[in-house]
């Protein structure tokens, strides 16, 4: 949900006070130009987004239902202390991380209303409860910050814990990509962002965040299980040097690294929200 724009003819909008300029997707089956709503919650141009997807993605997303607490290591002694947890998360957020997940991408916003955030990928071994951090990356989130009740067009990123099962982009998948990847010419960002920055290249690489979407489909898929009012099209995508409409944006090098690292067999999830969520 980056600055997914409307048409090129749309007048540039002012910073953070209005929805952004538009974004058009050029479809594979026609030459029509599709205009995006100001909120940018949705990305699909009507292309058959499922046609190039693998069917190996994991099951339905239930981010608002707490998952079981992580299992202790099989050989842990009775009453042994818990493993090293992911720092900076509330107990409630930790409990929503699925027990079988071994990759957790933590996105921490500067505060509730900030569009600046940092991202760390935590991993753990199969027989361990110790979470090991990777490098820290700078990122952008939505222009108005965060919300635990995301609505279409509110310019806030949804707080929560969501699986990462599907990817795609305008460019071919980087060598070593493990997530199902939809290489599709409909991943085109057009127009300008909330601060007037160009959006070109923002969808070169995307990873769908399973907020109000059907897992196992292209990020372009328009199914909204919780209804259109709850928005959708929340992605990790290439940073365009400005706030998004709800997505998380990272530099191209980081997106390529994530695509090579995230592994469906390790059940990756994203934990996203303001500090101490």
PDB file of C-alpha atoms in Angstrom:
ATOM      1  CA  UNK A   1       0.000   0.000   0.000  1.00  0.00           C
ATOM      2  CA  UNK A   2       2.735   2.382  -1.021  1.00  0.00           C
ATOM      3  CA  UNK A   3       1.905   5.637  -2.733  1.00  0.00           C
ATOM      4  CA  UNK A   4      -0.247   3.566  -5.039  1.00  0.00           C
ATOM      5  CA  UNK A   5      -1.471   6.332  -7.209  1.00  0.00           C
ATOM      6  CA  UNK A   6      -4.349   7.330  -9.377  1.00  0.00           C
ATOM      7  CA  UNK A   7      -3.722   8.589 -12.916  1.00  0.00           C
ATOM      8  CA  UNK A   8      -0.895  10.774 -14.205  1.00  0.00           C
ATOM      9  CA  UNK A   9      -3.460  13.537 -14.750  1.00  0.00           C
ATOM     10  CA  UNK A  10      -4.246  13.756 -11.063  1.00  0.00           C
ATOM     11  CA  UNK A  11      -2.981  16.963  -9.455  1.00  0.00           C
ATOM     12  CA  UNK A  12      -0.124  16.418  -6.961  1.00  0.00           C
ATOM     13  CA  UNK A  13      -1.443  16.477  -3.421  1.00  0.00           C
ATOM     14  CA  UNK A  14       0.115  18.122  -0.383  1.00  0.00           C
ATOM     15  CA  UNK A  15       2.211  16.256   2.199  1.00  0.00           C
ATOM     16  CA  UNK A  16       0.260  14.130   4.712  1.00  0.00           C
ATOM     17  CA  UNK A  17      -2.907  16.224   4.436  1.00  0.00           C
ATOM     18  CA  UNK A  18      -4.337  14.473   1.399  1.00  0.00           C
ATOM     19  CA  UNK A  19      -4.165  11.125  -0.319  1.00  0.00           C
ATOM     20  CA  UNK A  20      -1.396  10.766  -2.827  1.00  0.00           C
ATOM     21  CA  UNK A  21      -1.240  11.074  -6.546  1.00  0.00           C
ATOM     22  CA  UNK A  22      -2.083   8.097  -8.479  1.00  0.00           C
ATOM     23  CA  UNK A  23      -0.671   4.915  -9.626  1.00  0.00           C
ATOM     24  CA  UNK A  24      -1.620   3.000 -12.738  1.00  0.00           C
ATOM     25  CA  UNK A  25      -1.098  -0.629 -13.530  1.00  0.00           C
ATOM     26  CA  UNK A  26      -0.533  -1.680 -17.135  1.00  0.00           C
ATOM     27  CA  UNK A  27      -2.227  -5.021 -17.553  1.00  0.00           C
ATOM     28  CA  UNK A  28      -1.001  -8.089 -19.423  1.00  0.00           C
ATOM     29  CA  UNK A  29      -4.256  -8.456 -21.315  1.00  0.00           C
ATOM     30  CA  UNK A  30      -4.953  -4.958 -22.542  1.00  0.00           C
ATOM     31  CA  UNK A  31      -3.686  -1.444 -22.972  1.00  0.00           C
ATOM     32  CA  UNK A  32      -6.203   0.345 -20.755  1.00  0.00           C
ATOM     33  CA  UNK A  33      -4.880   2.582 -17.967  1.00  0.00           C
ATOM     34  CA  UNK A  34      -6.368   1.805 -14.553  1.00  0.00           C
ATOM     35  CA  UNK A  35      -6.763   4.677 -12.067  1.00  0.00           C
ATOM     36  CA  UNK A  36      -6.147   3.914  -8.374  1.00  0.00           C
ATOM     37  CA  UNK A  37      -8.181   5.281  -5.475  1.00  0.00           C
ATOM     38  CA  UNK A  38      -6.442   7.926  -3.378  1.00  0.00           C
ATOM     39  CA  UNK A  39      -5.974   5.534  -0.475  1.00  0.00           C
ATOM     40  CA  UNK A  40      -3.913   3.097  -2.531  1.00  0.00           C
ATOM     41  CA  UNK A  41      -5.174   0.133  -0.554  1.00  0.00           C
ATOM     42  CA  UNK A  42      -5.630  -1.971  -3.686  1.00  0.00           C
ATOM     43  CA  UNK A  43      -3.249  -2.723  -6.536  1.00  0.00           C
ATOM     44  CA  UNK A  44      -4.920  -5.109  -8.964  1.00  0.00           C
ATOM     45  CA  UNK A  45      -5.667  -3.983 -12.494  1.00  0.00           C
ATOM     46  CA  UNK A  46      -7.902  -6.896 -13.346  1.00  0.00           C
ATOM     47  CA  UNK A  47      -5.062  -9.075 -14.604  1.00  0.00           C
ATOM     48  CA  UNK A  48      -5.297 -12.774 -13.839  1.00  0.00           C
ATOM     49  CA  UNK A  49      -2.892 -12.457 -10.925  1.00  0.00           C
ATOM     50  CA  UNK A  50      -2.921 -16.149 -10.066  1.00  0.00           C
ATOM     51  CA  UNK A  51      -1.672 -17.396 -13.408  1.00  0.00           C
ATOM     52  CA  UNK A  52       2.045 -17.414 -12.617  1.00  0.00           C
ATOM     53  CA  UNK A  53       1.873 -18.337  -8.942  1.00  0.00           C
ATOM     54  CA  UNK A  54       3.059 -21.454  -7.200  1.00  0.00           C
ATOM     55  CA  UNK A  55       0.483 -23.187  -4.991  1.00  0.00           C
ATOM     56  CA  UNK A  56       2.873 -23.945  -2.151  1.00  0.00           C
ATOM     57  CA  UNK A  57       1.985 -21.008   0.115  1.00  0.00           C
ATOM     58  CA  UNK A  58       0.848 -21.603   3.685  1.00  0.00           C
ATOM     59  CA  UNK A  59      -2.655 -21.538   5.115  1.00  0.00           C
ATOM     60  CA  UNK A  60      -5.154 -18.773   5.922  1.00  0.00           C
ATOM     61  CA  UNK A  61      -4.140 -15.695   7.842  1.00  0.00           C
ATOM     62  CA  UNK A  62      -5.751 -15.234  11.267  1.00  0.00           C
ATOM     63  CA  UNK A  63      -3.750 -12.331  12.676  1.00  0.00           C
ATOM     64  CA  UNK A  64      -6.242 -11.355  15.365  1.00  0.00           C
ATOM     65  CA  UNK A  65      -6.331 -14.815  16.932  1.00  0.00           C
ATOM     66  CA  UNK A  66      -3.479 -15.394  19.402  1.00  0.00           C
ATOM     67  CA  UNK A  67      -1.332 -18.357  18.459  1.00  0.00           C
ATOM     68  CA  UNK A  68       0.068 -20.847  20.908  1.00  0.00           C
ATOM     69  CA  UNK A  69       3.133 -19.751  22.818  1.00  0.00           C
ATOM     70  CA  UNK A  70       6.413 -20.955  21.272  1.00  0.00           C
ATOM     71  CA  UNK A  71       7.295 -24.498  22.202  1.00  0.00           C
ATOM     72  CA  UNK A  72      10.235 -25.157  24.461  1.00  0.00           C
ATOM     73  CA  UNK A  73      13.162 -27.052  23.038  1.00  0.00           C
ATOM     74  CA  UNK A  74      12.548 -30.851  23.082  1.00  0.00           C
ATOM     75  CA  UNK A  75      15.462 -31.498  25.412  1.00  0.00           C
ATOM     76  CA  UNK A  76      14.820 -28.620  27.803  1.00  0.00           C
ATOM     77  CA  UNK A  77      14.890 -29.528  31.463  1.00  0.00           C
ATOM     78  CA  UNK A  78      11.702 -29.134  33.553  1.00  0.00           C
ATOM     79  CA  UNK A  79      11.248 -25.543  34.727  1.00  0.00           C
ATOM     80  CA  UNK A  80      14.151 -24.453  32.528  1.00  0.00           C
ATOM     81  CA  UNK A  81      14.177 -20.712  31.765  1.00  0.00           C
ATOM     82  CA  UNK A  82      12.549 -19.623  28.522  1.00  0.00           C
ATOM     83  CA  UNK A  83      14.730 -19.021  25.475  1.00  0.00           C
ATOM     84  CA  UNK A  84      15.959 -15.615  24.416  1.00  0.00           C
ATOM     85  CA  UNK A  85      12.847 -13.739  23.225  1.00  0.00           C
ATOM     86  CA  UNK A  86      12.592 -11.096  20.543  1.00  0.00           C
ATOM     87  CA  UNK A  87      13.169  -7.791  22.372  1.00  0.00           C
ATOM     88  CA  UNK A  88      10.858  -4.804  22.249  1.00  0.00           C
ATOM     89  CA  UNK A  89       7.621  -6.785  21.826  1.00  0.00           C
ATOM     90  CA  UNK A  90       4.738  -7.057  24.261  1.00  0.00           C
ATOM     91  CA  UNK A  91       3.804 -10.458  25.656  1.00  0.00           C
ATOM     92  CA  UNK A  92       0.606 -10.312  23.592  1.00  0.00           C
ATOM     93  CA  UNK A  93       2.556  -9.802  20.364  1.00  0.00           C
ATOM     94  CA  UNK A  94       4.978 -12.624  21.213  1.00  0.00           C
ATOM     95  CA  UNK A  95       2.084 -14.999  21.826  1.00  0.00           C
ATOM     96  CA  UNK A  96       0.698 -14.265  18.364  1.00  0.00           C
ATOM     97  CA  UNK A  97       3.857 -15.482  16.650  1.00  0.00           C
ATOM     98  CA  UNK A  98       3.053 -19.027  15.435  1.00  0.00           C
ATOM     99  CA  UNK A  99       4.865 -21.778  17.292  1.00  0.00           C
ATOM    100  CA  UNK A 100       6.294 -23.185  14.041  1.00  0.00           C
ATOM    101  CA  UNK A 101       7.676 -19.856  12.809  1.00  0.00           C
ATOM    102  CA  UNK A 102      11.474 -19.612  12.625  1.00  0.00           C
ATOM    103  CA  UNK A 103      11.681 -16.287  10.775  1.00  0.00           C
ATOM    104  CA  UNK A 104      10.124 -13.125  12.222  1.00  0.00           C
ATOM    105  CA  UNK A 105      10.484  -9.765  10.496  1.00  0.00           C
ATOM    106  CA  UNK A 106      10.002  -7.078  13.157  1.00  0.00           C
ATOM    107  CA  UNK A 107       8.998  -3.605  11.939  1.00  0.00           C
ATOM    108  CA  UNK A 108       9.123  -1.049  14.746  1.00  0.00           C
ATOM    109  CA  UNK A 109       7.679   2.407  14.169  1.00  0.00           C
ATOM    110  CA  UNK A 110       9.270   5.418  15.793  1.00  0.00           C
ATOM    111  CA  UNK A 111       5.913   6.238  17.443  1.00  0.00           C
ATOM    112  CA  UNK A 112       2.197   5.888  16.771  1.00  0.00           C
ATOM    113  CA  UNK A 113       2.039   8.783  14.302  1.00  0.00           C
ATOM    114  CA  UNK A 114       5.462   8.472  12.655  1.00  0.00           C
ATOM    115  CA  UNK A 115       6.154   7.173   9.153  1.00  0.00           C
ATOM    116  CA  UNK A 116       9.738   6.218  10.043  1.00  0.00           C
ATOM    117  CA  UNK A 117      10.519   2.711  11.201  1.00  0.00           C
ATOM    118  CA  UNK A 118      13.286   0.148  11.510  1.00  0.00           C
ATOM    119  CA  UNK A 119      13.273  -3.485  10.448  1.00  0.00           C
ATOM    120  CA  UNK A 120      15.123  -6.500  11.870  1.00  0.00           C
ATOM    121  CA  UNK A 121      14.838 -10.128  10.751  1.00  0.00           C
ATOM    122  CA  UNK A 122      15.003 -12.542  13.694  1.00  0.00           C
ATOM    123  CA  UNK A 123      15.647 -16.252  13.178  1.00  0.00           C
ATOM    124  CA  UNK A 124      15.888 -19.312  15.404  1.00  0.00           C
ATOM    125  CA  UNK A 125      17.102 -22.855  14.978  1.00  0.00           C
ATOM    126  CA  UNK A 126      14.606 -25.701  14.904  1.00  0.00           C
ATOM    127  CA  UNK A 127      15.653 -27.007  18.316  1.00  0.00           C
ATOM    128  CA  UNK A 128      16.036 -23.634  20.024  1.00  0.00           C
ATOM    129  CA  UNK A 129      13.897 -20.890  21.510  1.00  0.00           C
ATOM    130  CA  UNK A 130      16.677 -18.332  21.177  1.00  0.00           C
ATOM    131  CA  UNK A 131      15.883 -15.647  18.596  1.00  0.00           C
ATOM    132  CA  UNK A 132      18.955 -14.254  16.832  1.00  0.00           C
ATOM    133  CA  UNK A 133      18.789 -10.790  15.251  1.00  0.00           C
ATOM    134  CA  UNK A 134      20.095  -9.933  11.814  1.00  0.00           C
ATOM    135  CA  UNK A 135      21.063  -6.444  10.599  1.00  0.00           C
ATOM    136  CA  UNK A 136      18.859  -3.409  11.220  1.00  0.00           C
ATOM    137  CA  UNK A 137      17.403  -1.598   8.194  1.00  0.00           C
ATOM    138  CA  UNK A 138      15.687   1.778   7.915  1.00  0.00           C
ATOM    139  CA  UNK A 139      12.177   1.761   6.447  1.00  0.00           C
ATOM    140  CA  UNK A 140       9.084   3.861   5.840  1.00  0.00           C
ATOM    141  CA  UNK A 141       5.534   3.035   6.894  1.00  0.00           C
ATOM    142  CA  UNK A 142       2.270   4.909   6.255  1.00  0.00           C
ATOM    143  CA  UNK A 143       2.126   8.700   6.190  1.00  0.00           C
ATOM    144  CA  UNK A 144      -0.103   8.971   9.289  1.00  0.00           C
ATOM    145  CA  UNK A 145       1.611   6.221  11.273  1.00  0.00           C
ATOM    146  CA  UNK A 146      -0.105   3.136  12.724  1.00  0.00           C
ATOM    147  CA  UNK A 147      -3.535   1.807  13.669  1.00  0.00           C
ATOM    148  CA  UNK A 148      -4.985  -1.330  15.243  1.00  0.00           C
ATOM    149  CA  UNK A 149      -8.195  -0.822  13.239  1.00  0.00           C
ATOM    150  CA  UNK A 150      -7.070  -0.127   9.703  1.00  0.00           C
ATOM    151  CA  UNK A 151      -9.646   1.291   7.318  1.00  0.00           C
ATOM    152  CA  UNK A 152      -9.468   1.870   3.608  1.00  0.00           C
ATOM    153  CA  UNK A 153      -7.774   5.183   2.916  1.00  0.00           C
ATOM    154  CA  UNK A 154      -6.766   6.097   6.489  1.00  0.00           C
ATOM    155  CA  UNK A 155      -3.064   6.387   5.511  1.00  0.00           C
ATOM    156  CA  UNK A 156      -2.024   4.232   8.479  1.00  0.00           C
ATOM    157  CA  UNK A 157      -0.245   0.887   8.539  1.00  0.00           C
ATOM    158  CA  UNK A 158      -2.099  -1.971  10.260  1.00  0.00           C
ATOM    159  CA  UNK A 159      -0.616  -3.137  13.564  1.00  0.00           C
ATOM    160  CA  UNK A 160      -0.421  -6.901  13.915  1.00  0.00           C
ATOM    161  CA  UNK A 161       1.285 -10.226  13.254  1.00  0.00           C
ATOM    162  CA  UNK A 162       0.827 -11.486   9.705  1.00  0.00           C
ATOM    163  CA  UNK A 163       2.271 -14.388   7.652  1.00  0.00           C
ATOM    164  CA  UNK A 164       4.456 -13.695   4.615  1.00  0.00           C
ATOM    165  CA  UNK A 165       3.580 -16.266   1.968  1.00  0.00           C
ATOM    166  CA  UNK A 166       3.675 -14.653  -1.486  1.00  0.00           C
ATOM    167  CA  UNK A 167       5.823 -12.278  -3.507  1.00  0.00           C
ATOM    168  CA  UNK A 168       6.081 -10.743  -6.950  1.00  0.00           C
ATOM    169  CA  UNK A 169       7.319  -7.788  -8.876  1.00  0.00           C
ATOM    170  CA  UNK A 170       7.987  -6.019 -12.136  1.00  0.00           C
ATOM    171  CA  UNK A 171      11.512  -7.476 -12.183  1.00  0.00           C
ATOM    172  CA  UNK A 172      12.332 -11.180 -12.219  1.00  0.00           C
ATOM    173  CA  UNK A 173      12.770 -12.889  -8.875  1.00  0.00           C
ATOM    174  CA  UNK A 174      16.316 -12.593  -7.513  1.00  0.00           C
ATOM    175  CA  UNK A 175      18.253 -15.822  -7.767  1.00  0.00           C
ATOM    176  CA  UNK A 176      17.517 -17.947  -4.712  1.00  0.00           C
ATOM    177  CA  UNK A 177      14.011 -16.563  -4.068  1.00  0.00           C
ATOM    178  CA  UNK A 178      12.005 -19.147  -2.128  1.00  0.00           C
ATOM    179  CA  UNK A 179       8.567 -17.565  -1.780  1.00  0.00           C
ATOM    180  CA  UNK A 180       6.160 -18.096  -4.691  1.00  0.00           C
ATOM    181  CA  UNK A 181       6.875 -15.150  -6.994  1.00  0.00           C
ATOM    182  CA  UNK A 182       4.610 -13.544  -9.602  1.00  0.00           C
ATOM    183  CA  UNK A 183       6.803 -11.869 -12.248  1.00  0.00           C
ATOM    184  CA  UNK A 184       4.165  -9.636 -13.774  1.00  0.00           C
ATOM    185  CA  UNK A 185       4.202  -6.438 -15.859  1.00  0.00           C
ATOM    186  CA  UNK A 186       1.199  -5.162 -13.879  1.00  0.00           C
ATOM    187  CA  UNK A 187       3.480  -4.258 -10.968  1.00  0.00           C
ATOM    188  CA  UNK A 188       3.842  -0.659 -12.157  1.00  0.00           C
ATOM    189  CA  UNK A 189       3.883   2.349  -9.815  1.00  0.00           C
ATOM    190  CA  UNK A 190       3.150   5.671 -11.469  1.00  0.00           C
ATOM    191  CA  UNK A 191       2.780   9.270 -10.365  1.00  0.00           C
ATOM    192  CA  UNK A 192       4.287  10.817  -7.231  1.00  0.00           C
ATOM    193  CA  UNK A 193       4.201  10.151  -3.511  1.00  0.00           C
ATOM    194  CA  UNK A 194       2.957  12.216  -0.599  1.00  0.00           C
ATOM    195  CA  UNK A 195       6.120  14.319  -0.579  1.00  0.00           C
ATOM    196  CA  UNK A 196       6.273  14.642  -4.364  1.00  0.00           C
ATOM    197  CA  UNK A 197       8.829  11.873  -4.819  1.00  0.00           C
ATOM    198  CA  UNK A 198       8.543   9.702  -7.960  1.00  0.00           C
ATOM    199  CA  UNK A 199       7.088   6.243  -7.431  1.00  0.00           C
ATOM    200  CA  UNK A 200       8.793   4.576 -10.397  1.00  0.00           C
ATOM    201  CA  UNK A 201      10.382   1.295  -9.350  1.00  0.00           C
ATOM    202  CA  UNK A 202       8.460   0.962  -6.086  1.00  0.00           C
ATOM    203  CA  UNK A 203       6.974  -2.360  -7.214  1.00  0.00           C
ATOM    204  CA  UNK A 204      10.104  -3.839  -8.755  1.00  0.00           C
ATOM    205  CA  UNK A 205       9.976  -6.290  -5.826  1.00  0.00           C
ATOM    206  CA  UNK A 206       7.071  -6.807  -3.434  1.00  0.00           C
ATOM    207  CA  UNK A 207       6.238  -9.246  -0.653  1.00  0.00           C
ATOM    208  CA  UNK A 208       2.567  -9.445   0.294  1.00  0.00           C
ATOM    209  CA  UNK A 209       1.717  -8.962   3.964  1.00  0.00           C
ATOM    210  CA  UNK A 210      -1.225 -11.223   4.741  1.00  0.00           C
ATOM    211  CA  UNK A 211      -3.511  -8.473   5.982  1.00  0.00           C
ATOM    212  CA  UNK A 212      -7.013  -8.948   4.536  1.00  0.00           C
ATOM    213  CA  UNK A 213      -5.865 -11.077   1.622  1.00  0.00           C
ATOM    214  CA  UNK A 214      -6.082 -14.668   0.436  1.00  0.00           C
ATOM    215  CA  UNK A 215      -2.776 -16.510   0.988  1.00  0.00           C
ATOM    216  CA  UNK A 216      -1.459 -18.482  -1.968  1.00  0.00           C
ATOM    217  CA  UNK A 217      -2.348 -15.811  -4.534  1.00  0.00           C
ATOM    218  CA  UNK A 218      -0.370 -13.102  -6.279  1.00  0.00           C
ATOM    219  CA  UNK A 219       0.065  -9.862  -4.339  1.00  0.00           C
ATOM    220  CA  UNK A 220      -2.090  -8.373  -7.128  1.00  0.00           C
ATOM    221  CA  UNK A 221      -5.075 -10.525  -6.145  1.00  0.00           C
ATOM    222  CA  UNK A 222      -8.095  -8.445  -5.051  1.00  0.00           C
ATOM    223  CA  UNK A 223      -9.829 -10.864  -2.691  1.00  0.00           C
ATOM    224  CA  UNK A 224     -10.583  -9.141   0.636  1.00  0.00           C
ATOM    225  CA  UNK A 225     -11.831 -11.712   3.195  1.00  0.00           C
ATOM    226  CA  UNK A 226     -12.705  -9.040   5.796  1.00  0.00           C
ATOM    227  CA  UNK A 227     -14.418  -6.789   3.259  1.00  0.00           C
ATOM    228  CA  UNK A 228     -13.287  -3.822   1.180  1.00  0.00           C
ATOM    229  CA  UNK A 229     -13.743  -1.334   4.028  1.00  0.00           C
ATOM    230  CA  UNK A 230     -10.790  -2.897   5.843  1.00  0.00           C
ATOM    231  CA  UNK A 231      -8.451  -2.079   2.973  1.00  0.00           C
ATOM    232  CA  UNK A 232      -5.857  -4.401   1.501  1.00  0.00           C
ATOM    233  CA  UNK A 233      -2.834  -4.555  -0.743  1.00  0.00           C
ATOM    234  CA  UNK A 234      -0.436  -4.105   2.185  1.00  0.00           C
ATOM    235  CA  UNK A 235       3.040  -4.970   0.917  1.00  0.00           C
ATOM    236  CA  UNK A 236       6.716  -4.839   1.627  1.00  0.00           C
ATOM    237  CA  UNK A 237       8.109  -3.055  -1.421  1.00  0.00           C
ATOM    238  CA  UNK A 238      10.954  -0.901  -2.716  1.00  0.00           C
ATOM    239  CA  UNK A 239      11.374   2.419  -0.915  1.00  0.00           C
ATOM    240  CA  UNK A 240      10.631   5.631  -2.838  1.00  0.00           C
ATOM    241  CA  UNK A 241      12.160   7.955  -0.215  1.00  0.00           C
ATOM    242  CA  UNK A 242       8.882   8.936   1.386  1.00  0.00           C
ATOM    243  CA  UNK A 243       5.961   7.647   3.483  1.00  0.00           C
ATOM    244  CA  UNK A 244       3.543   5.066   2.111  1.00  0.00           C
ATOM    245  CA  UNK A 245      -0.210   4.597   2.201  1.00  0.00           C
ATOM    246  CA  UNK A 246       0.100   1.600   4.524  1.00  0.00           C
ATOM    247  CA  UNK A 247       2.921  -0.568   3.200  1.00  0.00           C
ATOM    248  CA  UNK A 248       6.446  -0.979   4.517  1.00  0.00           C
ATOM    249  CA  UNK A 249       9.129   0.189   2.094  1.00  0.00           C
ATOM    250  CA  UNK A 250      12.798  -0.833   2.089  1.00  0.00           C
ATOM    251  CA  UNK A 251      15.792  -0.179  -0.137  1.00  0.00           C
ATOM    252  CA  UNK A 252      16.111  -2.419  -3.234  1.00  0.00           C
ATOM    253  CA  UNK A 253      19.145  -4.253  -1.826  1.00  0.00           C
ATOM    254  CA  UNK A 254      17.201  -5.140   1.326  1.00  0.00           C
ATOM    255  CA  UNK A 255      14.189  -6.351  -0.658  1.00  0.00           C
ATOM    256  CA  UNK A 256      16.446  -8.634  -2.700  1.00  0.00           C
ATOM    257  CA  UNK A 257      18.032  -9.960   0.480  1.00  0.00           C
ATOM    258  CA  UNK A 258      14.640 -10.677   2.034  1.00  0.00           C
ATOM    259  CA  UNK A 259      13.442 -12.473  -1.090  1.00  0.00           C
ATOM    260  CA  UNK A 260      16.499 -14.713  -0.988  1.00  0.00           C
ATOM    261  CA  UNK A 261      16.138 -15.326   2.757  1.00  0.00           C
ATOM    262  CA  UNK A 262      12.448 -15.750   3.573  1.00  0.00           C
ATOM    263  CA  UNK A 263      11.575 -19.433   3.340  1.00  0.00           C
ATOM    264  CA  UNK A 264       8.022 -20.858   3.327  1.00  0.00           C
ATOM    265  CA  UNK A 265       9.326 -23.942   5.147  1.00  0.00           C
ATOM    266  CA  UNK A 266      10.279 -21.673   8.072  1.00  0.00           C
ATOM    267  CA  UNK A 267       6.825 -20.041   8.207  1.00  0.00           C
ATOM    268  CA  UNK A 268       7.933 -16.393   8.125  1.00  0.00           C
ATOM    269  CA  UNK A 269       5.736 -13.737   9.705  1.00  0.00           C
ATOM    270  CA  UNK A 270       5.928  -9.987  10.119  1.00  0.00           C
ATOM    271  CA  UNK A 271       5.309  -8.256  13.454  1.00  0.00           C
ATOM    272  CA  UNK A 272       4.572  -4.604  12.762  1.00  0.00           C
ATOM    273  CA  UNK A 273       3.568  -1.625  14.847  1.00  0.00           C
ATOM    274  CA  UNK A 274       4.857   1.295  16.906  1.00  0.00           C
ATOM    275  CA  UNK A 275       7.522   0.871  19.565  1.00  0.00           C
ATOM    276  CA  UNK A 276       6.647  -1.648  22.305  1.00  0.00           C
ATOM    277  CA  UNK A 277       3.721  -3.073  20.342  1.00  0.00           C
TER     278      UNK A 277
END
